[in-house]
Amino acid sequence: MLDFSFHNPTKIHFGTDQITQIAQEIPTDAKVLLIYGGGSIKKNGVYDQVVASLKAHQWLEFSGIEPNPSYDTLIKALPIIQDNNIDYLLAVGGGSVVDGVKFIAAAAHYEGDDAWNILAKQESVTSALPIGAVLTLPATGSESNGNSVVTRGDNKLAFSSALVKPQFAVLDPAFTLSLSERQVSNGVVDAFVHIMEQYLTYDVNAKVQDRFAEGLLQTLIEEGPKALASESKEDLEVRANIMWSATLALNGLIGAGVPQDWATHMIGHELTGLYGIDHARTLSIVLPGVMKVKQAQKRDKLLQYAKRVWQVSAATDDEIIAQGIAKTEEFFKAMGVPVRLSDVELDASDVDKIVDKLEQHGMKALGEHGDIDLATSKQILLTAL
Ligand code: NZQ
Ligand code: ZN
């Protein structure tokens, strides 16, 4: 196992009526900005519940954060914060809202010329407003991590800081019942790939992390399809298992002390930036390509994955690995997400554009060994045609 320091400060309130905890979690003398997206929280009643829980607080609201939150929208919150002495941000929504609020929290305390530098130049965040989160879409783990992904034009960039980790997060599985099938699928697949990117590297004898990861993968494989099936889609226990899996997938726990490979995400971000493809749907296209092209380097873990997660037994190791990859693709298909570039109407003529964007963003040494250069990314994309 590799050395690590692990600290996750987000207090999780999980389950029915936990939204009332907001009243105690946010200091009563705070001036709160409630921030949300395009209005799903007004249709499903979450907004009313948040408002009821904030009755002892002074608060204002800011809305309109879009999926893949845009920089241009986020910076519009800054004058509201300044003019009204806002000192606490409450994010209510999916990963895009929570990520957007993290950028707003950092930008509000940014002292340089241009807050975009937090993303473009990876300037470190030295101060940020405190954040609380009410999660409505289990997928990103953003509710208890320090990551934020922001879009500006066709650039989709990420930053990470412990200072923007939410202080608390409310996770009520009932809030996810209003999600469309597409959003449910996206969430399950995103969480699945987060686990894979912290698991499918090389063996460092991290038994706890490996078995946690395998358990989470198996939970998503079992519960994901149930959340789409007509007889079980309203089942709150299914929703609860998916929701908690997605949080644990990217709250730092399974990634502590192990090598990590975020190549699938980095290539995927370019697909979203250029073509607007949903985040999870880029991952389901790219991951099988990474598994195939990096098979030699990932061999031990691919075998372990196929045997332990999918119970594959076959005559040769090569067959076991091939079946593990095939089962991963079948799972993605069962979840209704694409597994090839052709599934989203892209072809070989798009590959160079994607690789150019990777170059522009400095993504020239991806993967757990830093050996996924631009040529290898191209090979991965060509494998995904
Ligand atoms: O905006 P509203 O009206 O709320 O609608 C949203 C949005 O249209 C809707 N939605 C959310 N909860 C709902 C709901 N509709 C009905 N009922 C509910 N309960 O769903 C749509 C998609 O929401 P979004 O927040 O974009 O989805 P997701 O949570 O998948 O977040 C995706 C973003 O997170 C980033 C992605 O790149 C992408 O920008 N990621 C963030 C990460 C992190 N912070 O660690 C890691 C991930 O790898 C990912 O990159
Ligand atoms: Zn993701």
Coordinates of C-alpha atoms and ligand atoms in Angstrom, one line a residue:
M1 CA 0.0 0.0 0.0
L2 CA 1.2 3.5 -0.7
D3 CA 1.5 6.1 2.1
F4 CA -1.4 8.5 2.5
S5 CA -3.2 11.1 4.6
F6 CA -6.9 10.9 4.6
H7 CA -9.3 13.6 5.9
N8 CA -12.9 13.9 4.9
P9 CA -14.6 16.7 6.8
T10 CA -18.0 16.5 5.2
K11 CA -20.7 15.5 7.7
I12 CA -23.3 13.3 5.9
H13 CA -26.9 13.3 6.9
F14 CA -28.4 10.4 5.0
G15 CA -32.1 9.4 4.8
T16 CA -35.7 10.6 5.2
D17 CA -36.3 14.1 6.5
Q18 CA -32.6 14.7 7.0
I19 CA -33.0 17.9 5.2
T20 CA -34.2 19.5 8.4
Q21 CA -30.6 19.2 9.6
I22 CA -29.8 22.3 7.5
A23 CA -31.2 24.5 10.2
Q24 CA -28.6 23.3 12.7
E25 CA -25.7 22.9 10.3
I26 CA -25.6 26.5 9.0
P27 CA -24.8 29.0 11.7
T28 CA -27.9 31.0 12.6
D29 CA -26.2 34.3 12.1
A30 CA -25.0 33.4 8.6
K31 CA -26.2 35.1 5.4
V32 CA -26.9 32.3 3.1
L33 CA -27.0 32.1 -0.7
L34 CA -29.1 29.2 -1.8
I35 CA -27.8 28.1 -5.2
Y36 CA -29.6 25.7 -7.6
G37 CA -29.8 24.7 -11.3
G38 CA -32.6 24.8 -13.9
G39 CA -35.5 24.3 -11.6
S40 CA -35.9 20.6 -11.0
I41 CA -35.9 21.3 -7.3
K42 CA -39.1 23.4 -7.7
K43 CA -40.9 20.6 -9.5
N44 CA -40.1 17.8 -7.0
G45 CA -40.6 19.8 -3.8
V46 CA -37.0 19.9 -2.6
Y47 CA -37.0 23.7 -2.9
D48 CA -39.9 24.0 -0.5
Q49 CA -38.3 21.7 2.0
V50 CA -35.0 23.7 1.8
V51 CA -36.9 26.9 2.3
A52 CA -38.8 25.5 5.3
S53 CA -35.5 24.4 6.9
L54 CA -34.0 27.9 6.4
K55 CA -36.8 29.8 8.1
A56 CA -34.6 31.0 10.9
H57 CA -31.9 32.2 8.5
Q58 CA -31.4 35.2 6.4
W59 CA -31.1 34.0 2.8
L60 CA -31.1 34.9 -0.9
E61 CA -31.1 32.7 -3.9
F62 CA -29.2 32.3 -7.2
S63 CA -30.3 29.9 -9.9
G64 CA -29.7 28.8 -13.5
I65 CA -26.5 26.7 -13.1
E66 CA -26.6 24.4 -16.1
P67 CA -25.3 20.9 -16.5
N68 CA -21.5 21.2 -17.0
P69 CA -21.7 24.5 -15.2
S70 CA -20.5 27.4 -17.2
Y71 CA -18.0 30.0 -16.0
D72 CA -20.1 32.8 -17.4
T73 CA -23.1 31.8 -15.3
L74 CA -21.1 31.2 -12.1
I75 CA -19.4 34.6 -12.0
K76 CA -22.8 36.3 -12.0
A77 CA -23.2 35.1 -8.4
L78 CA -20.2 37.1 -7.3
P79 CA -21.7 40.6 -7.2
I80 CA -24.7 39.2 -5.3
I81 CA -22.3 37.7 -2.7
Q82 CA -20.4 41.0 -2.4
D83 CA -23.4 43.3 -2.3
N84 CA -25.2 41.3 0.3
N85 CA -22.3 40.2 2.5
I86 CA -23.2 36.5 1.9
D87 CA -21.0 34.3 4.1
Y88 CA -22.4 30.8 3.5
L89 CA -23.3 29.0 0.2
L90 CA -25.9 26.2 0.1
A91 CA -25.8 24.1 -3.1
V92 CA -29.0 22.2 -3.9
G93 CA -28.8 19.9 -7.0
G94 CA -26.6 17.5 -8.8
G95 CA -22.8 17.5 -9.4
S96 CA -23.0 20.5 -11.7
V97 CA -24.6 22.7 -9.0
V98 CA -22.2 21.5 -6.3
D99 CA -19.2 21.9 -8.5
G100 CA -20.4 25.4 -9.6
V101 CA -20.8 26.4 -6.0
K102 CA -17.3 25.3 -5.2
F103 CA -16.0 27.6 -8.0
I104 CA -18.1 30.4 -6.7
A105 CA -16.9 29.8 -3.1
A106 CA -13.2 30.1 -4.3
A107 CA -13.8 32.9 -6.7
A108 CA -15.6 35.0 -4.0
H109 CA -12.3 35.1 -2.0
Y110 CA -10.0 35.2 -5.0
E111 CA -7.6 38.2 -4.8
G112 CA -5.9 38.0 -8.2
D113 CA -6.9 39.6 -11.5
D114 CA -9.0 36.8 -13.0
A115 CA -10.7 33.9 -11.1
W116 CA -10.5 31.8 -14.3
N117 CA -6.9 31.3 -13.4
I118 CA -8.0 28.9 -10.6
L119 CA -8.8 26.6 -13.5
A120 CA -6.7 27.7 -16.4
K121 CA -3.5 28.2 -14.5
Q122 CA -4.3 25.9 -11.6
E123 CA -3.6 28.7 -9.1
S124 CA -4.0 27.3 -5.6
V125 CA -7.1 28.3 -3.6
T126 CA -6.1 30.0 -0.4
S127 CA -9.5 30.9 1.0
A128 CA -13.1 30.1 0.2
L129 CA -16.6 30.6 1.5
P130 CA -18.1 27.7 3.5
I131 CA -20.4 25.3 1.6
G132 CA -23.3 23.0 2.5
A133 CA -24.9 20.7 -0.1
V134 CA -28.3 19.0 -0.6
L135 CA -27.7 16.3 -3.2
T136 CA -30.4 15.4 -5.7
L137 CA -28.4 13.3 -8.2
P138 CA -26.1 10.5 -7.0
A139 CA -23.1 10.4 -9.4
T140 CA -20.1 12.6 -8.9
G141 CA -19.3 12.4 -5.2
S142 CA -19.0 16.2 -5.4
E143 CA -21.0 16.4 -2.1
S144 CA -18.0 15.2 -0.1
N145 CA -14.9 15.9 -2.1
G146 CA -12.9 19.0 -3.1
N147 CA -13.2 18.6 -6.9
S148 CA -15.0 21.0 -9.3
V149 CA -15.3 20.9 -13.1
V150 CA -16.2 24.1 -14.9
T151 CA -16.9 24.8 -18.6
R152 CA -16.0 27.9 -20.6
G153 CA -16.7 27.7 -24.3
D154 CA -15.4 24.3 -25.5
N155 CA -12.9 24.1 -22.5
K156 CA -13.9 21.9 -19.6
L157 CA -11.4 22.3 -16.8
A158 CA -11.1 21.0 -13.2
F159 CA -9.6 22.2 -9.9
S160 CA -9.4 20.6 -6.6
S161 CA -9.0 22.1 -3.1
A162 CA -9.7 20.9 0.4
L163 CA -11.1 24.4 1.1
V164 CA -14.1 23.8 -1.1
K165 CA -15.2 20.4 0.4
P166 CA -18.7 20.8 1.7
Q167 CA -19.0 21.1 5.5
F168 CA -22.1 19.0 5.4
A169 CA -24.2 17.1 2.8
V170 CA -27.9 16.0 3.0
L171 CA -28.5 12.8 1.0
D172 CA -32.2 11.8 0.9
P173 CA -32.7 8.9 -1.6
A174 CA -36.3 10.1 -2.0
F175 CA -35.0 13.2 -3.8
T176 CA -33.7 11.0 -6.6
L177 CA -37.1 9.6 -7.5
S178 CA -37.8 12.5 -9.9
L179 CA -34.7 11.8 -12.0
S180 CA -35.1 10.8 -15.6
E181 CA -33.9 7.3 -16.6
R182 CA -31.1 9.0 -18.4
Q183 CA -29.9 10.8 -15.3
V184 CA -30.2 7.6 -13.2
S185 CA -28.1 5.7 -15.8
N186 CA -25.5 8.5 -16.0
G187 CA -25.2 8.6 -12.3
V188 CA -24.6 4.9 -11.9
V189 CA -22.1 4.8 -14.7
D190 CA -20.2 7.9 -13.5
A191 CA -19.8 6.4 -10.0
F192 CA -18.8 3.0 -11.6
V193 CA -16.0 4.6 -13.6
H194 CA -14.8 6.6 -10.6
I195 CA -14.3 3.4 -8.8
M196 CA -12.6 1.8 -11.8
E197 CA -10.1 4.7 -12.1
Q198 CA -8.9 4.2 -8.6
Y199 CA -8.9 0.4 -8.8
L200 CA -7.8 -0.7 -12.3
T201 CA -4.1 0.3 -12.1
Y202 CA -1.4 -2.0 -10.7
D203 CA -1.3 -4.1 -7.5
V204 CA 0.1 -2.4 -4.4
N205 CA -1.3 -5.0 -2.0
A206 CA -4.0 -2.6 -0.8
K207 CA -6.5 -5.3 0.2
V208 CA -9.0 -3.0 2.0
Q209 CA -9.2 -0.5 -0.9
D210 CA -9.5 -3.3 -3.4
R211 CA -12.2 -5.0 -1.6
F212 CA -14.1 -1.8 -0.9
A213 CA -13.9 -1.0 -4.6
E214 CA -15.0 -4.4 -5.6
G215 CA -18.0 -4.2 -3.2
L216 CA -19.0 -0.9 -4.5
L217 CA -18.8 -2.0 -8.1
Q218 CA -20.9 -5.1 -7.4
T219 CA -23.5 -3.0 -5.6
L220 CA -23.8 -0.7 -8.7
I221 CA -24.0 -3.7 -11.0
E222 CA -26.8 -5.2 -8.9
E223 CA -28.7 -2.1 -8.1
G224 CA -28.2 0.0 -11.2
P225 CA -30.5 -2.0 -13.5
K226 CA -33.1 -2.2 -10.7
A227 CA -33.4 1.6 -10.7
L228 CA -34.4 1.4 -14.3
A229 CA -36.7 -1.6 -14.2
S230 CA -40.4 -0.7 -14.0
E231 CA -41.1 -3.0 -11.0
S232 CA -38.3 -1.5 -8.8
K233 CA -37.6 2.0 -10.1
E234 CA -39.4 3.6 -7.1
D235 CA -37.7 1.3 -4.6
L236 CA -36.1 3.6 -2.0
E237 CA -33.7 0.9 -0.8
V238 CA -32.3 0.6 -4.4
R239 CA -31.9 4.4 -4.5
A240 CA -30.2 4.4 -1.1
N241 CA -27.7 1.8 -2.1
I242 CA -26.9 3.7 -5.3
M243 CA -26.6 7.0 -3.6
W244 CA -24.3 5.8 -0.8
S245 CA -22.1 3.9 -3.4
A246 CA -21.7 7.0 -5.5
T247 CA -20.6 9.1 -2.5
L248 CA -18.1 6.4 -1.3
A249 CA -16.8 6.1 -4.9
L250 CA -15.2 9.5 -4.8
N251 CA -14.9 10.8 -1.2
G252 CA -11.3 9.9 -1.0
L253 CA -11.6 6.6 0.9
I254 CA -11.0 4.0 -1.8
G255 CA -8.4 6.2 -3.5
A256 CA -6.2 6.6 -0.4
G257 CA -3.0 4.7 -0.7
V258 CA -3.5 3.4 -4.2
P259 CA -2.3 4.5 -7.6
Q260 CA -4.9 6.2 -9.7
D261 CA -5.6 6.5 -13.4
W262 CA -7.9 9.4 -14.5
A263 CA -7.2 9.0 -18.2
T264 CA -10.8 8.0 -19.0
H265 CA -12.1 11.2 -17.3
M266 CA -9.6 13.5 -18.9
I267 CA -10.3 12.2 -22.4
G268 CA -14.1 12.2 -21.6
H269 CA -14.0 15.9 -20.6
E270 CA -12.8 16.7 -24.1
L271 CA -15.7 14.9 -25.6
T272 CA -18.1 16.9 -23.4
G273 CA -16.3 20.2 -24.2
L274 CA -16.3 19.6 -27.9
Y275 CA -19.6 17.8 -28.5
G276 CA -21.7 18.4 -25.3
I277 CA -22.0 14.6 -24.6
D278 CA -23.2 13.9 -21.1
H279 CA -20.2 13.3 -18.7
A280 CA -21.1 9.7 -17.9
R281 CA -21.7 8.8 -21.6
T282 CA -18.2 9.9 -22.5
L283 CA -16.8 7.6 -19.8
S284 CA -18.7 4.5 -21.0
I285 CA -17.2 5.1 -24.5
V286 CA -13.6 5.7 -23.3
L287 CA -13.2 3.2 -20.5
P288 CA -13.4 0.0 -22.6
G289 CA -10.8 1.5 -24.9
V290 CA -8.5 2.2 -22.0
M291 CA -9.0 -1.4 -20.7
K292 CA -8.0 -2.8 -24.1
V293 CA -5.1 -0.5 -25.0
K294 CA -3.5 -0.6 -21.5
Q295 CA -4.2 -4.3 -21.0
A296 CA -0.5 -5.2 -20.6
Q297 CA 0.1 -2.6 -17.8
K298 CA -3.2 -3.3 -16.0
R299 CA -3.0 -7.1 -16.5
D300 CA -3.0 -8.2 -12.8
K301 CA -5.8 -5.9 -11.8
L302 CA -7.8 -6.8 -15.0
L303 CA -7.6 -10.4 -14.0
Q304 CA -8.6 -9.7 -10.4
Y305 CA -11.5 -7.5 -11.6
A306 CA -12.9 -10.1 -14.0
K307 CA -12.6 -12.9 -11.4
R308 CA -13.8 -11.1 -8.3
V309 CA -16.3 -8.6 -9.6
W310 CA -17.7 -10.8 -12.5
Q311 CA -16.8 -14.3 -11.3
V312 CA -15.3 -15.0 -14.7
S313 CA -13.6 -18.4 -15.1
A314 CA -12.0 -19.3 -18.4
A315 CA -9.2 -21.4 -19.7
T316 CA -6.6 -18.7 -20.2
D317 CA -5.8 -15.4 -18.6
D318 CA -6.4 -13.6 -21.9
E319 CA -9.9 -15.0 -22.1
I320 CA -10.7 -14.0 -18.5
I321 CA -9.6 -10.5 -19.3
A322 CA -11.5 -10.3 -22.5
Q323 CA -14.7 -11.6 -20.8
G324 CA -14.2 -9.0 -18.0
I325 CA -14.1 -6.2 -20.5
A326 CA -17.1 -7.6 -22.5
K327 CA -19.1 -7.8 -19.2
T328 CA -18.3 -4.2 -18.5
E329 CA -19.6 -3.2 -21.9
E330 CA -22.7 -5.3 -21.5
F331 CA -23.4 -3.6 -18.1
F332 CA -23.0 -0.2 -19.7
K333 CA -25.4 -1.2 -22.5
A334 CA -27.9 -2.6 -19.9
M335 CA -27.7 0.9 -18.3
G336 CA -28.6 2.4 -21.7
V337 CA -25.3 4.3 -22.2
P338 CA -23.2 4.3 -25.4
V339 CA -20.0 2.2 -25.6
R340 CA -18.6 3.4 -28.9
L341 CA -18.0 6.8 -30.6
S342 CA -20.2 5.6 -33.4
D343 CA -23.1 5.3 -30.9
V344 CA -22.9 9.1 -30.5
E345 CA -22.4 9.8 -34.3
L346 CA -18.7 10.5 -34.1
D347 CA -16.1 8.9 -36.4
A348 CA -12.4 8.7 -37.1
S349 CA -12.4 12.3 -38.4
D350 CA -13.3 13.5 -34.9
V351 CA -10.4 11.7 -33.2
D352 CA -7.7 14.3 -34.1
K353 CA -9.9 17.1 -32.9
I354 CA -10.2 15.4 -29.5
V355 CA -6.4 14.7 -29.4
D356 CA -5.7 18.4 -30.2
K357 CA -7.8 19.5 -27.3
L358 CA -5.9 17.1 -25.0
E359 CA -2.7 18.7 -26.2
Q360 CA -4.0 22.2 -25.7
H361 CA -4.9 21.2 -22.1
G362 CA -1.5 19.6 -21.4
M363 CA -3.0 16.1 -21.1
K364 CA 0.1 14.4 -22.5
A365 CA 1.1 12.0 -19.7
L366 CA -2.1 10.4 -18.4
G367 CA -2.7 7.2 -16.5
E368 CA -1.1 5.7 -13.4
H369 CA 2.3 5.5 -15.1
G370 CA 2.0 8.8 -16.9
D371 CA 2.5 6.8 -20.1
I372 CA -0.7 7.7 -21.9
D373 CA 0.7 10.2 -24.3
L374 CA -1.2 11.8 -27.1
A375 CA -0.5 8.9 -29.5
T376 CA -1.8 6.4 -26.9
S377 CA -4.9 8.6 -26.3
K378 CA -5.4 8.5 -30.1
Q379 CA -5.1 4.7 -30.1
I380 CA -7.7 4.5 -27.2
L381 CA -10.1 6.7 -29.2
L382 CA -9.6 4.7 -32.4
T383 CA -10.3 1.5 -30.4
A384 CA -13.6 3.1 -29.3
L385 CA -14.8 3.8 -32.9
Ligands
NZQ1 O1 -30.6 21.9 -13.2 P1 -31.7 21.1 -12.7 O2 -33.0 21.6 -13.1 O3 -31.6 20.8 -11.2 O4 -31.7 19.7 -13.5 C1 -30.6 18.7 -13.4 C2 -29.8 18.7 -14.7 O5 -30.6 19.0 -15.8 C3 -31.2 17.4 -13.3 N1 -31.5 16.9 -12.0 C4 -30.7 16.9 -10.9 N2 -31.3 16.4 -9.9 C5 -32.6 16.1 -10.3 C6 -32.7 16.4 -11.6 N3 -33.8 16.2 -12.3 C7 -34.9 15.7 -11.7 N4 -34.8 15.3 -10.4 C8 -33.7 15.4 -9.6 N5 -33.6 15.0 -8.4 O6 -30.2 16.5 -13.9 C9 -29.5 17.2 -14.9 C10 -28.0 16.9 -14.8 O7 -27.5 17.4 -13.6 P2 -25.9 17.5 -13.3 O8 -25.7 18.1 -12.0 O9 -25.3 18.1 -14.5 O10 -25.5 15.9 -13.3 P3 -24.3 15.3 -12.5 O11 -24.6 15.1 -11.0 O12 -24.0 14.0 -13.2 O13 -23.0 16.2 -12.6 C11 -22.3 16.3 -13.8 C12 -21.1 17.3 -13.6 O14 -20.2 16.9 -12.6 C13 -18.9 16.9 -13.1 C14 -19.1 16.5 -14.5 O15 -18.0 16.8 -15.3 C15 -20.3 17.4 -14.9 O16 -19.9 18.7 -15.1 N6 -18.1 16.0 -12.3 C16 -17.7 16.3 -11.1 C17 -16.9 15.5 -10.3 C18 -16.5 15.9 -8.9 N7 -16.9 17.1 -8.4 O17 -15.8 15.2 -8.2 C19 -16.4 14.3 -10.7 C20 -17.0 13.8 -11.9 O18 -16.1 12.9 -12.6 C21 -17.5 14.8 -12.9 O19 -16.5 15.2 -13.7
ZN2 ZN -17.1 11.4 -13.4

